[in-house]
């Protein structure tokens, strides 16, 4: 085994440039090979993901690109009598004003909006 050390300081400019070109060529070849291998692995993973999602075809939009369907507008069912602009549709988490009122002993029906036109949560056509 040789104990000869690599000393770039002692090399001529031509030798250094030649070494630089060889290293650049080797690096570009290895990077291209590594990139090709990673692209193959990514393609395999994408095929597996599409199979799990229900086998979408290649021309269909990605799962993140799907347009959400429009839901009908939900009208409020409860109103804060102290601040009439504060309303709640009855869906999701109860608002703070309603939680506080219920804790103080009032019933949720005390805040129900009583309107015959909106009794089922829908507006009637005129």
Short mmCIF file of C-alpha atoms in Angstrom, two decimals:
data_model
loop_
_atom_site.label_atom_id
_atom_site.label_comp_id
_atom_site.label_asym_id
_atom_site.label_seq_id
_atom_site.Cartn_x
_atom_site.Cartn_y
_atom_site.Cartn_z
CA UNK A 1 0.00 0.00 0.00
CA UNK A 2 1.38 3.32 -1.05
CA UNK A 3 1.68 6.20 1.40
CA UNK A 4 1.84 8.77 -1.39
CA UNK A 5 -0.32 11.80 -0.52
CA UNK A 6 -2.38 13.78 -3.00
CA UNK A 7 -1.01 17.32 -3.05
CA UNK A 8 -2.91 19.66 -5.40
CA UNK A 9 -0.63 22.56 -4.42
CA UNK A 10 2.28 20.95 -6.23
CA UNK A 11 0.31 20.28 -9.46
CA UNK A 12 0.63 22.48 -12.53
CA UNK A 13 -2.32 24.57 -13.75
CA UNK A 14 -2.80 22.27 -16.75
CA UNK A 15 -2.87 19.19 -14.53
CA UNK A 16 -5.31 20.87 -12.13
CA UNK A 17 -7.59 21.89 -15.00
CA UNK A 18 -7.50 18.38 -16.44
CA UNK A 19 -8.37 16.96 -13.01
CA UNK A 20 -11.20 19.49 -12.69
CA UNK A 21 -12.66 18.42 -16.06
CA UNK A 22 -12.46 14.73 -15.13
CA UNK A 23 -14.15 15.33 -11.77
CA UNK A 24 -16.89 17.46 -13.40
CA UNK A 25 -17.55 14.74 -15.99
CA UNK A 26 -17.73 12.02 -13.34
CA UNK A 27 -20.01 14.15 -11.16
CA UNK A 28 -22.41 14.98 -13.99
CA UNK A 29 -22.61 11.30 -14.98
CA UNK A 30 -23.28 10.17 -11.41
CA UNK A 31 -25.82 12.96 -10.78
CA UNK A 32 -27.70 12.07 -13.97
CA UNK A 33 -27.69 8.39 -12.98
CA UNK A 34 -28.91 9.19 -9.46
CA UNK A 35 -31.63 11.49 -10.83
CA UNK A 36 -32.84 8.77 -13.21
CA UNK A 37 -32.97 6.26 -10.36
CA UNK A 38 -34.94 8.66 -8.15
CA UNK A 39 -37.39 9.40 -10.98
CA UNK A 40 -37.98 5.66 -11.41
CA UNK A 41 -38.67 5.29 -7.68
CA UNK A 42 -41.02 8.28 -7.76
CA UNK A 43 -42.93 6.82 -10.70
CA UNK A 44 -43.37 3.53 -8.81
CA UNK A 45 -44.60 5.41 -5.73
CA UNK A 46 -47.04 7.47 -7.81
CA UNK A 47 -48.46 4.33 -9.42
CA UNK A 48 -48.99 2.85 -5.97
CA UNK A 49 -50.68 6.02 -4.73
CA UNK A 50 -53.09 6.06 -7.68
CA UNK A 51 -53.94 2.41 -7.07
CA UNK A 52 -54.71 3.16 -3.41
CA UNK A 53 -56.84 6.21 -4.28
CA UNK A 54 -59.04 4.19 -6.58
CA UNK A 55 -57.06 3.98 -9.78
CA UNK A 56 -57.57 7.44 -11.22
CA UNK A 57 -56.59 7.63 -14.85
CA UNK A 58 -53.53 9.60 -15.88
CA UNK A 59 -55.63 12.31 -17.53
CA UNK A 60 -57.80 13.02 -14.49
CA UNK A 61 -56.98 15.88 -12.16
CA UNK A 62 -54.89 15.20 -9.09
CA UNK A 63 -56.70 14.74 -5.77
CA UNK A 64 -55.59 18.23 -4.69
CA UNK A 65 -56.98 19.82 -7.87
CA UNK A 66 -60.56 18.60 -7.41
CA UNK A 67 -63.18 21.30 -7.14
CA UNK A 68 -65.35 21.15 -4.04
CA UNK A 69 -69.03 20.90 -4.60
CA UNK A 70 -71.14 23.85 -3.55
CA UNK A 71 -73.14 23.34 -0.39
CA UNK A 72 -76.43 25.10 0.20
CA UNK A 73 -76.33 28.17 2.41
CA UNK A 74 -77.14 27.41 6.03
CA UNK A 75 -79.33 30.00 7.70
CA UNK A 76 -78.91 30.93 11.37
CA UNK A 77 -81.13 29.22 13.92
CA UNK A 78 -79.95 30.99 17.07
CA UNK A 79 -79.39 34.71 17.82
CA UNK A 80 -77.72 36.51 20.71
CA UNK A 81 -80.37 38.90 22.09
CA UNK A 82 -77.67 41.18 23.55
CA UNK A 83 -75.92 41.49 20.18
CA UNK A 84 -78.38 40.60 17.39
CA UNK A 85 -75.62 40.47 14.76
CA UNK A 86 -74.20 37.38 16.51
CA UNK A 87 -75.92 34.30 15.16
CA UNK A 88 -75.28 30.58 15.00
CA UNK A 89 -76.56 28.04 12.46
CA UNK A 90 -76.51 25.13 14.90
CA UNK A 91 -73.57 23.51 13.14
CA UNK A 92 -70.08 23.19 14.49
CA UNK A 93 -68.82 24.42 17.83
CA UNK A 94 -71.19 26.53 19.88
CA UNK A 95 -70.22 30.21 20.03
CA UNK A 96 -68.88 31.62 23.28
CA UNK A 97 -71.91 33.81 23.93
CA UNK A 98 -74.20 30.76 23.75
CA UNK A 99 -71.97 28.58 25.93
CA UNK A 100 -71.81 31.34 28.57
CA UNK A 101 -75.59 31.83 28.50
CA UNK A 102 -76.25 28.08 28.86
CA UNK A 103 -73.82 27.89 31.80
CA UNK A 104 -75.70 30.74 33.47
CA UNK A 105 -78.88 28.65 33.42
CA UNK A 106 -80.64 29.63 30.20
CA UNK A 107 -81.87 27.07 27.69
CA UNK A 108 -80.74 26.87 24.07
CA UNK A 109 -84.35 27.28 22.90
CA UNK A 110 -84.37 30.75 24.47
CA UNK A 111 -82.08 31.84 21.61
CA UNK A 112 -83.87 30.08 18.75
CA UNK A 113 -84.86 32.40 15.91
CA UNK A 114 -88.63 32.09 15.60
CA UNK A 115 -89.53 32.82 11.99
CA UNK A 116 -92.18 30.87 10.09
CA UNK A 117 -90.46 31.46 6.74
CA UNK A 118 -87.20 29.95 8.03
CA UNK A 119 -88.70 27.27 10.27
CA UNK A 120 -87.03 24.48 8.29
CA UNK A 121 -83.82 26.40 7.63
CA UNK A 122 -84.77 27.30 4.08
CA UNK A 123 -86.23 30.38 2.51
CA UNK A 124 -89.54 29.98 0.82
CA UNK A 125 -89.93 31.38 -2.64
CA UNK A 126 -92.21 34.34 -3.08
#
